[in-house]
Amino acid sequence: MIKINSLEYKYQDGTVALKDINLDLEKGNIIGIIGANGSGKSTLFLNIMGILKPLKGNIEFQGKKLKYDKKSLRQYRKEVGMVFQDPEKQIFYSRVEDDVAFSLRNLNYKEDEIKKRVKRSLDKVGAIKLRDKATHFLSYGEKKRVAIAGNLVMENKVLLLDEPTSGLDPKMTREMKNIIKDLGKDKKLIISSHDMDFIYEICDYIYVLKEGEIVGYGPTVEIFKRKELLEKSLLDRPWLVKVHEILEIPLYRNEEEFIKGIRKDLNR
Amino acid sequence: MLIIDNYAYTNRLSKTNPVLKTGLVLISLLLTTTVNNNYINTGIMVLMVFLTIKVAGIPLKNYIKVLSIPLGFLILSMVTILLSISKEDIFIMGFRLFNIYIGITPESIFQSIRLFTRTMGALCSTFFLGLTTPLNHIIKVLKKIGVPNTIIEIIVLVYRFIFIFLEEANEIYNAQNIRFGYLNIKNSYKSISLLIRSLFIRVLLKYQDMVVALECKLYNGEFKIGD
């Protein structure tokens, strides 16, 4: 759906931020982009959103090259949304309902349609109780939910999530995992993170970024088996992969499977 | 973060029809300013204090705390009205300073009492609305009575950004405070100037990020508010 062809981006001061990036988002349904701090994940996301314009290369959406005039960008952003890392910066209203409805009102949707979609979106992220609350009383995790709901109302085909679990407590991280799994059923998701356990469990295809370059890509399990690649990229391996290697047990994809597998072994 | 805002969302009347509350307050404001009768003013004051404390359940201590700021101004202006200066001793109470008299006349007592009841009536009404009605509800009322969108837009944005601003300032202040930034006067001066500077920079950075977020949310130059 989205394809990035040999994209290059430089900051204003001339430092190269992204070099020869090739991505094909058809490769998986939930795609992970992993990399250390400063590896270019956020810059890549801003390029994908059309906020930053690449120096070289291009972004293809549904087979057509992305154009950078206002009208084409608006059309594009109806299909492709992004949830930023800091929810504070994307909440503009002090009433949750109004904030979630923001994009729809910008496109002059009818109020009853807006009501329906806002309800559906808040339901999806488990935030329907917050509907009438003031946004400045929300906790960080609640703000994050509201920020996601604000994108879901668009019912777009592609959603980018920048560090969806950063700053969340363990319980909220688990819930975020379920929310994202659920969203993945009817949309393409691109997730950036350096929470390797989270990425390992949720994504089916991975790109590894290092200093603005893609140094590795492939199906999740394959990538996380490449120890040197991850070490070189200043990343860690998920605990399930480590346990698999050290204890020589089968490789499980999540905690529940792991526990089930171990129990079976013990009973034998 | 702000006492008034906090109570506005948590008091027992916060979910009562905002049109009703705003209407009541508007009528009392109108009465205090046009009729301006001592008995009516006092009646309104008592009613509003009763509604705010007994019905809405705002703690008396905090209510007085909130009221004390405008009350200070009120007392100051009452004193200036109460006292007059004259060359002759026309006062019911007064004293002589060199060859002029300073004191209180019956007329000035009457005037300052009127000022007091009128201001208190209006103040208590306004605080009743402020303490019991979330701003988000007041915005709805403003929309209903046809206040221009531009003004509502400004209110909505200012209201949201007050908290972002306060949070940022608070964060910087705490970071300075735990590193002894406010240990003595000299440090405090230095810290406060640093605080202002970094607050300014942070606000600009935040603004930049928000512009990006607005782009992604298909912002069109207008902050819309639904019905």
Coordinates of N, CA, C and O in Angstrom, one line a residue, chain A residues 15-174:
Chain A
T15 N 23.3 17.6 8.0 CA 23.5 16.2 8.4 C 22.5 15.3 7.8 O 21.3 15.7 7.7
V16 N 23.0 14.2 7.4 CA 22.1 13.2 6.7 C 21.3 12.5 7.8 O 21.8 12.0 8.7
A17 N 20.0 12.5 7.7 CA 19.1 11.9 8.7 C 18.7 10.5 8.2 O 18.6 9.6 9.0
L18 N 18.4 10.4 6.9 CA 17.9 9.1 6.4 C 18.6 8.9 5.0 O 18.7 9.9 4.2
K19 N 19.1 7.7 4.8 CA 19.9 7.4 3.6 C 19.3 6.2 3.0 O 19.1 5.2 3.6
D20 N 19.0 6.3 1.7 CA 18.6 5.2 0.9 C 17.7 4.2 1.6 O 18.0 3.0 1.8
I21 N 16.5 4.8 2.0 CA 15.5 4.0 2.7 C 14.6 3.3 1.7 O 14.0 4.0 0.9
N22 N 14.5 2.0 1.8 CA 13.5 1.3 1.0 C 12.6 0.5 1.9 O 13.1 -0.4 2.7
L23 N 11.3 0.8 1.8 CA 10.4 0.1 2.7 C 9.2 -0.4 1.8 O 8.8 0.3 0.9
D24 N 8.7 -1.6 2.1 CA 7.5 -2.0 1.4 C 6.5 -2.5 2.5 O 6.8 -3.5 3.2
L25 N 5.5 -1.7 2.6 CA 4.6 -2.0 3.7 C 3.6 -3.2 3.4 O 2.7 -3.5 4.2
E26 N 3.7 -3.8 2.2 CA 2.9 -4.9 1.9 C 3.5 -6.2 2.5 O 2.9 -7.2 2.6
K27 N 4.7 -6.1 3.1 CA 5.4 -7.2 3.6 C 4.8 -7.8 4.8 O 4.9 -9.0 5.2
G28 N 4.1 -7.0 5.6 CA 3.4 -7.5 6.8 C 2.2 -6.7 7.1 O 1.9 -5.7 6.4
N29 N 1.5 -7.1 8.1 CA 0.3 -6.3 8.5 C 0.6 -5.3 9.6 O 0.1 -4.2 9.6
I30 N 1.3 -5.8 10.6 CA 1.8 -4.9 11.6 C 3.3 -4.8 11.5 O 4.0 -5.8 11.8
I31 N 3.8 -3.7 11.1 CA 5.2 -3.6 10.7 C 5.9 -2.8 11.8 O 5.5 -1.8 12.3
G32 N 7.1 -3.4 12.3 CA 7.8 -2.7 13.3 C 9.0 -2.0 12.7 O 9.7 -2.5 11.9
I33 N 9.3 -0.8 13.2 CA 10.5 -0.1 12.9 C 11.3 0.1 14.1 O 10.8 0.8 15.0
I34 N 12.4 -0.6 14.3 CA 13.1 -0.5 15.5 C 14.5 0.1 15.3 O 15.1 0.0 14.2
G35 N 15.0 0.8 16.3 CA 16.3 1.4 16.2 C 16.5 2.2 17.5 O 15.6 2.5 18.2
A36 N 17.8 2.5 17.8 CA 18.2 3.2 19.0 C 17.7 4.6 18.9 O 17.2 5.1 17.9
N37 N 17.9 5.3 20.0 CA 17.5 6.8 20.0 C 18.4 7.5 18.9 O 19.6 7.2 18.8
G38 N 17.7 8.3 18.2 CA 18.5 9.1 17.2 C 18.8 8.3 15.9 O 19.6 8.7 15.1
S39 N 18.1 7.1 15.8 CA 18.4 6.4 14.6 C 17.6 6.8 13.4 O 17.8 6.4 12.2
G40 N 16.6 7.7 13.6 CA 15.9 8.3 12.5 C 14.4 7.8 12.4 O 13.8 8.0 11.4
K41 N 14.0 7.1 13.4 CA 12.6 6.6 13.4 C 11.6 7.7 13.2 O 10.7 7.6 12.3
S42 N 11.7 8.7 14.1 CA 10.7 9.8 14.0 C 10.8 10.5 12.7 O 9.7 10.9 12.1
T43 N 12.0 10.8 12.2 CA 12.2 11.5 11.0 C 11.5 10.7 9.8 O 10.9 11.3 9.0
L44 N 11.7 9.4 9.9 CA 11.1 8.5 8.9 C 9.6 8.7 8.9 O 9.0 8.8 7.8
F45 N 9.1 8.7 10.1 CA 7.6 8.8 10.2 C 7.1 10.1 9.7 O 6.1 10.2 9.0
L46 N 7.8 11.2 9.9 CA 7.4 12.5 9.4 C 7.5 12.5 7.9 O 6.7 13.2 7.2
N47 N 8.5 11.8 7.4 CA 8.5 11.7 5.9 C 7.4 10.9 5.4 O 6.8 11.3 4.3
I48 N 7.0 9.8 6.1 CA 5.9 9.0 5.6 C 4.6 9.8 5.6 O 3.7 9.7 4.7
M49 N 4.5 10.7 6.6 CA 3.3 11.5 6.8 C 3.2 12.7 5.8 O 2.3 13.4 5.6
G50 N 4.4 12.9 5.1 CA 4.4 14.0 4.1 C 4.6 15.4 4.8 O 4.5 16.4 4.2
I51 N 5.0 15.3 6.1 CA 5.3 16.6 6.8 C 6.7 17.1 6.4 O 6.9 18.2 6.1
L52 N 7.7 16.1 6.3 CA 9.0 16.4 5.7 C 9.0 15.9 4.3 O 8.5 14.9 4.0
K53 N 9.7 16.7 3.5 CA 9.8 16.3 2.1 C 11.2 15.7 1.8 O 12.2 16.3 2.1
P54 N 11.3 14.5 1.3 CA 12.6 13.9 1.1 C 13.4 14.6 0.0 O 12.8 15.2 -0.9
L55 N 14.7 14.5 0.2 CA 15.6 15.2 -0.7 C 15.6 14.4 -2.0 O 15.6 14.9 -3.1
K56 N 15.7 13.0 -1.8 CA 15.7 12.1 -3.0 C 14.7 11.0 -2.7 O 14.4 10.8 -1.6
G57 N 14.4 10.3 -3.8 CA 13.5 9.2 -3.6 C 12.0 9.6 -3.5 O 11.7 10.8 -3.6
N58 N 11.2 8.7 -3.3 CA 9.8 9.1 -3.2 C 9.0 8.1 -2.3 O 9.5 7.0 -2.0
I59 N 7.7 8.5 -2.1 CA 6.8 7.6 -1.3 C 5.6 7.3 -2.3 O 5.1 8.2 -2.9
E60 N 5.4 6.0 -2.4 CA 4.3 5.6 -3.2 C 3.1 5.2 -2.3 O 3.3 4.5 -1.4
F61 N 1.9 5.7 -2.7 CA 0.7 5.3 -2.0 C -0.3 4.7 -3.0 O -0.7 5.4 -3.9
Q62 N -0.7 3.5 -2.8 CA -1.6 2.8 -3.7 C -1.1 2.9 -5.2 O -1.9 3.3 -6.0
G63 N 0.2 2.7 -5.3 CA 0.8 2.7 -6.7 C 1.1 4.1 -7.3 O 1.6 4.2 -8.4
K64 N 0.6 5.2 -6.6 CA 0.9 6.5 -7.1 C 1.9 7.2 -6.2 O 1.9 7.1 -5.0
K65 N 2.8 8.0 -6.9 CA 3.7 8.8 -6.2 C 3.0 9.9 -5.4 O 2.1 10.5 -5.9
L66 N 3.5 10.1 -4.1 CA 2.9 11.1 -3.3 C 3.2 12.5 -3.8 O 4.4 12.8 -4.1
K67 N 2.2 13.3 -4.0 CA 2.5 14.7 -4.4 C 2.4 15.6 -3.1 O 1.7 15.3 -2.2
Y68 N 3.1 16.7 -3.2 CA 3.2 17.5 -1.9 C 2.4 18.8 -2.0 O 2.6 19.7 -1.1
D69 N 1.4 18.9 -2.9 CA 0.5 20.1 -2.8 C -0.5 19.8 -1.7 O -0.7 18.7 -1.3
K70 N -1.1 20.9 -1.3 CA -2.0 20.8 -0.1 C -3.2 19.8 -0.3 O -3.5 19.0 0.6
K71 N -3.7 19.8 -1.5 CA -4.9 19.0 -1.8 C -4.5 17.5 -1.7 O -5.2 16.7 -1.1
S72 N -3.4 17.2 -2.4 CA -3.0 15.7 -2.4 C -2.7 15.3 -1.0 O -3.0 14.2 -0.6
L73 N -2.0 16.2 -0.2 CA -1.6 15.8 1.1 C -2.8 15.5 2.0 O -2.9 14.6 2.8
R74 N -3.8 16.4 1.9 CA -5.1 16.2 2.6 C -5.7 14.9 2.3 O -6.2 14.2 3.2
Q75 N -5.8 14.6 1.0 CA -6.4 13.4 0.5 C -5.6 12.2 1.1 O -6.2 11.2 1.7
Y76 N -4.3 12.3 1.1 CA -3.4 11.2 1.6 C -3.6 11.0 3.1 O -3.7 9.9 3.6
R77 N -3.7 12.1 3.8 CA -3.8 12.0 5.3 C -5.2 11.6 5.7 O -5.4 11.3 6.9
K78 N -6.2 11.6 4.8 CA -7.4 10.9 5.2 C -7.3 9.4 5.3 O -8.0 8.8 6.0
E79 N -6.3 8.9 4.6 CA -6.1 7.5 4.6 C -5.0 7.0 5.5 O -4.9 5.9 6.0
V80 N -4.0 7.9 5.8 CA -2.9 7.6 6.6 C -2.8 8.5 7.8 O -2.8 9.7 7.7
G81 N -2.9 8.0 9.0 CA -2.9 8.8 10.2 C -1.7 8.5 11.1 O -1.0 7.5 10.8
M82 N -1.4 9.3 12.0 CA -0.3 9.1 12.9 C -0.6 9.5 14.3 O -1.1 10.5 14.6
V83 N -0.2 8.6 15.2 CA -0.3 8.9 16.7 C 1.1 9.3 17.1 O 2.0 8.4 17.0
F84 N 1.3 10.5 17.6 CA 2.6 10.9 18.1 C 3.0 10.3 19.5 O 2.1 9.9 20.2
Q85 N 4.2 10.4 19.8 CA 4.7 9.8 21.0 C 4.1 10.6 22.2 O 3.6 10.0 23.2
D86 N 4.1 11.9 22.2 CA 3.7 12.7 23.3 C 2.2 13.1 23.1 O 1.9 13.9 22.3
P87 N 1.3 12.5 23.9 CA -0.1 12.7 23.6 C -0.5 14.2 23.9 O -1.4 14.7 23.3
E88 N 0.3 14.8 24.8 CA 0.0 16.2 25.2 C 0.0 17.1 24.0 O -0.7 18.1 23.9
K89 N 0.9 16.8 23.0 CA 1.0 17.7 21.8 C 0.0 17.5 20.8 O 0.0 18.2 19.8
Q90 N -0.9 16.5 20.9 CA -1.9 16.3 19.9 C -3.3 16.4 20.4 O -4.3 16.1 19.8
I91 N -3.4 16.9 21.7 CA -4.7 17.1 22.2 C -5.0 18.6 22.3 O -4.2 19.4 22.9
F92 N -6.0 19.1 21.6 CA -6.2 20.5 21.5 C -7.4 21.1 22.2 O -7.6 22.3 22.3
Y93 N -8.3 20.2 22.6 CA -9.5 20.6 23.3 C -9.4 20.1 24.7 O -8.8 19.2 25.1
S94 N -10.2 20.8 25.6 CA -10.2 20.4 26.9 C -11.4 19.4 27.2 O -11.6 19.0 28.3
R95 N -12.2 19.1 26.2 CA -13.2 18.1 26.4 C -12.8 16.9 25.5 O -12.6 17.1 24.3
V96 N -12.8 15.7 26.0 CA -12.3 14.5 25.3 C -13.1 14.4 24.0 O -12.5 14.2 22.9
E97 N -14.4 14.4 24.1 CA -15.2 14.2 22.9 C -14.9 15.2 21.8 O -14.8 14.8 20.6
D98 N -14.7 16.4 22.1 CA -14.4 17.4 21.1 C -13.0 17.1 20.5 O -12.9 17.3 19.3
D99 N -12.1 16.7 21.3 CA -10.8 16.5 20.7 C -10.8 15.3 19.8 O -10.2 15.3 18.7
V100 N -11.5 14.2 20.2 CA -11.5 13.1 19.3 C -12.2 13.4 18.0 O -11.9 12.9 16.9
A101 N -13.2 14.3 18.1 CA -14.0 14.6 16.9 C -13.3 15.6 15.9 O -13.7 15.9 14.8
F102 N -12.1 16.1 16.4 CA -11.4 17.2 15.7 C -11.3 17.0 14.2 O -11.7 17.8 13.4
S103 N -10.7 15.9 13.8 CA -10.4 15.6 12.3 C -11.7 15.6 11.5 O -11.8 16.2 10.4
L104 N -12.7 15.0 12.1 CA -14.0 14.9 11.4 C -14.6 16.2 11.2 O -15.2 16.5 10.2
R105 N -14.6 17.0 12.3 CA -15.2 18.4 12.1 C -14.4 19.2 11.1 O -15.0 20.0 10.4
N106 N -13.1 19.0 11.0 CA -12.3 19.7 10.0 C -12.8 19.3 8.6 O -12.6 20.1 7.7
L107 N -13.3 18.1 8.5 CA -13.8 17.7 7.2 C -15.3 17.9 7.0 O -15.9 17.4 6.1
N108 N -15.8 18.6 8.0 CA -17.3 18.9 7.9 C -18.2 17.7 7.8 O -19.2 17.7 7.1
Y109 N -17.9 16.7 8.7 CA -18.8 15.6 8.8 C -20.1 16.0 9.5 O -20.1 17.0 10.3
K110 N -21.2 15.3 9.3 CA -22.4 15.6 10.0 C -22.3 15.2 11.4 O -21.6 14.2 11.8
E111 N -22.9 16.0 12.3 CA -22.8 15.8 13.8 C -23.2 14.4 14.2 O -22.6 13.8 15.1
D112 N -24.3 13.9 13.6 CA -24.7 12.5 14.1 C -23.7 11.4 13.7 O -23.5 10.5 14.4
E113 N -23.1 11.6 12.5 CA -22.1 10.7 12.1 C -20.8 10.8 13.0 O -20.3 9.8 13.5
I114 N -20.5 12.1 13.4 CA -19.4 12.3 14.3 C -19.6 11.6 15.6 O -18.8 10.9 16.1
K115 N -20.8 11.8 16.1 CA -21.2 11.1 17.4 C -20.9 9.6 17.4 O -20.3 9.1 18.3
K116 N -21.4 9.0 16.3 CA -21.3 7.6 16.1 C -19.8 7.2 16.1 O -19.4 6.3 16.8
R117 N -19.0 7.9 15.3 CA -17.6 7.5 15.1 C -16.8 7.7 16.4 O -16.0 6.9 16.7
V118 N -17.1 8.8 17.1 CA -16.4 9.1 18.3 C -16.7 8.0 19.3 O -15.8 7.5 20.0
K119 N -17.9 7.6 19.4 CA -18.3 6.6 20.4 C -17.5 5.3 20.0 O -16.9 4.6 20.9
R120 N -17.6 4.9 18.8 CA -16.9 3.7 18.3 C -15.4 3.7 18.6 O -14.8 2.8 19.1
S121 N -14.8 4.9 18.3 CA -13.3 5.0 18.5 C -13.0 4.9 20.0 O -12.0 4.2 20.4
L122 N -13.7 5.6 20.8 CA -13.4 5.6 22.3 C -13.6 4.2 22.8 O -12.9 3.7 23.7
D123 N -14.7 3.5 22.3 CA -14.9 2.1 22.7 C -13.7 1.2 22.4 O -13.3 0.4 23.2
K124 N -13.2 1.4 21.2 CA -12.0 0.6 20.8 C -10.8 0.7 21.6 O -10.1 -0.2 21.8
V125 N -10.6 1.9 22.2 CA -9.4 2.1 23.0 C -9.7 2.0 24.5 O -8.9 2.3 25.4
G126 N -11.0 1.6 24.8 CA -11.4 1.4 26.2 C -11.4 2.8 26.9 O -11.0 2.8 28.1
A127 N -11.9 3.8 26.3 CA -11.9 5.1 26.9 C -13.3 5.8 26.9 O -13.4 7.0 27.1
I128 N -14.3 5.0 26.8 CA -15.7 5.6 26.6 C -16.1 6.3 27.9 O -16.8 7.3 27.9
K129 N -15.5 5.9 29.0 CA -15.8 6.5 30.3 C -15.3 7.9 30.4 O -15.8 8.8 31.1
L130 N -14.3 8.2 29.6 CA -13.6 9.5 29.6 C -14.3 10.6 28.8 O -13.9 11.7 28.9
R131 N -15.2 10.1 28.0 CA -16.0 11.0 27.1 C -16.2 12.4 27.5 O -15.9 13.3 26.7
D132 N -16.7 12.6 28.7 CA -17.1 13.9 29.1 C -16.0 14.6 30.0 O -16.3 15.7 30.5
K133 N -14.9 14.0 30.1 CA -13.9 14.5 31.1 C -13.1 15.6 30.5 O -13.1 15.8 29.2
A134 N -12.5 16.4 31.3 CA -11.6 17.4 30.9 C -10.2 16.8 30.6 O -9.7 16.1 31.5
T135 N -9.6 17.2 29.5 CA -8.4 16.5 29.1 C -7.2 16.8 30.1 O -6.3 16.0 30.3
H136 N -7.3 17.9 30.8 CA -6.2 18.2 31.7 C -6.2 17.4 33.0 O -5.3 17.5 33.8
F137 N -7.3 16.7 33.2 CA -7.4 15.8 34.4 C -7.0 14.4 34.1 O -7.0 13.5 35.0
L138 N -6.7 14.1 32.8 CA -6.4 12.7 32.5 C -5.0 12.3 32.8 O -4.1 13.1 32.9
S139 N -4.8 11.0 33.1 CA -3.5 10.5 33.3 C -2.8 10.3 32.0 O -3.4 10.4 30.9
Y140 N -1.5 10.1 32.0 CA -0.7 10.0 30.8 C -1.3 8.9 29.9 O -1.5 9.0 28.7
G141 N -1.6 7.7 30.5 CA -2.1 6.6 29.8 C -3.4 6.9 29.1 O -3.7 6.5 28.0
E142 N -4.3 7.6 29.9 CA -5.6 8.0 29.4 C -5.4 9.0 28.2 O -6.2 8.8 27.2
K143 N -4.5 9.9 28.3 CA -4.3 10.8 27.2 C -3.8 10.1 26.0 O -4.2 10.4 24.8
K144 N -3.0 9.0 26.2 CA -2.5 8.2 25.1 C -3.7 7.5 24.3 O -3.8 7.5 23.1
R145 N -4.6 7.0 25.1 CA -5.8 6.4 24.6 C -6.6 7.4 23.7 O -7.1 7.1 22.6
V146 N -6.8 8.6 24.3 CA -7.6 9.6 23.6 C -6.9 10.0 22.3 O -7.5 10.2 21.3
A147 N -5.6 10.1 22.4 CA -4.8 10.5 21.2 C -5.0 9.4 20.1 O -5.2 9.8 18.9
I148 N -5.0 8.2 20.4 CA -5.3 7.1 19.4 C -6.7 7.2 18.9 O -6.9 7.2 17.7
A149 N -7.7 7.4 19.8 CA -9.1 7.5 19.4 C -9.2 8.7 18.4 O -10.0 8.6 17.4
G150 N -8.5 9.7 18.6 CA -8.6 10.9 17.7 C -8.1 10.6 16.3 O -8.5 11.2 15.4
N151 N -7.3 9.5 16.2 CA -7.0 9.1 14.8 C -7.9 8.0 14.3 O -8.2 8.0 13.1
L152 N -8.5 7.2 15.2 CA -9.4 6.1 14.7 C -10.6 6.6 14.1 O -11.2 6.0 13.2
V153 N -11.1 7.8 14.5 CA -12.3 8.3 14.0 C -12.3 8.5 12.4 O -13.3 8.4 11.8
M154 N -11.1 8.7 11.9 CA -10.9 8.8 10.5 C -11.1 7.5 9.7 O -11.3 7.5 8.5
E155 N -11.1 6.4 10.5 CA -11.2 5.1 9.9 C -10.2 4.9 8.8 O -10.5 4.4 7.7
N156 N -9.0 5.4 9.0 CA -8.0 5.3 7.9 C -7.4 3.9 7.7 O -7.5 3.1 8.6
K157 N -6.8 3.7 6.5 CA -6.3 2.4 6.2 C -5.0 2.1 6.8 O -4.6 1.0 7.1
V158 N -4.2 3.2 7.0 CA -2.8 3.0 7.6 C -2.7 3.9 8.8 O -3.1 5.0 8.8
L159 N -2.1 3.3 9.9 CA -1.9 4.1 11.1 C -0.5 4.0 11.6 O 0.0 2.8 11.7
L160 N 0.2 5.1 11.8 CA 1.6 5.1 12.3 C 1.5 5.3 13.8 O 0.8 6.3 14.2
L161 N 2.2 4.5 14.5 CA 2.3 4.7 16.0 C 3.7 4.9 16.4 O 4.5 4.0 16.3
D162 N 4.0 6.1 16.9 CA 5.4 6.4 17.3 C 5.5 6.1 18.8 O 4.9 6.7 19.6
E163 N 6.3 5.1 19.2 CA 6.5 4.7 20.6 C 5.2 4.6 21.4 O 5.0 5.3 22.4
P164 N 4.3 3.7 21.0 CA 3.0 3.7 21.6 C 3.1 3.2 23.1 O 2.2 3.5 23.9
T165 N 4.2 2.6 23.5 CA 4.2 2.1 24.9 C 5.1 2.9 25.8 O 5.3 2.6 27.0
S166 N 5.8 3.9 25.3 CA 6.7 4.7 26.1 C 6.0 5.4 27.2 O 5.0 6.0 27.0
G167 N 6.6 5.3 28.4 CA 6.0 6.0 29.5 C 4.7 5.3 30.1 O 4.1 5.9 31.0
L168 N 4.4 4.2 29.7 CA 3.2 3.5 30.2 C 3.6 2.5 31.3 O 4.6 1.9 31.2
D169 N 2.7 2.3 32.2 CA 2.9 1.3 33.3 C 2.6 -0.1 32.7 O 2.1 -0.2 31.6
P170 N 3.1 -1.1 33.4 CA 2.9 -2.5 32.9 C 1.5 -2.8 32.5 O 1.3 -3.4 31.4
K171 N 0.6 -2.4 33.3 CA -0.8 -2.8 33.0 C -1.3 -2.1 31.7 O -1.8 -2.7 30.8
M172 N -1.0 -0.8 31.6 CA -1.4 -0.1 30.4 C -0.6 -0.6 29.2 O -1.2 -0.6 28.1
T173 N 0.6 -1.0 29.4 CA 1.4 -1.6 28.2 C 0.7 -2.8 27.7 O 0.5 -3.0 26.5
R174 N 0.2 -3.7 28.7 CA -0.5 -4.9 28.2 C -1.8 -4.5 27.5 O -2.1 -5.1 26.4

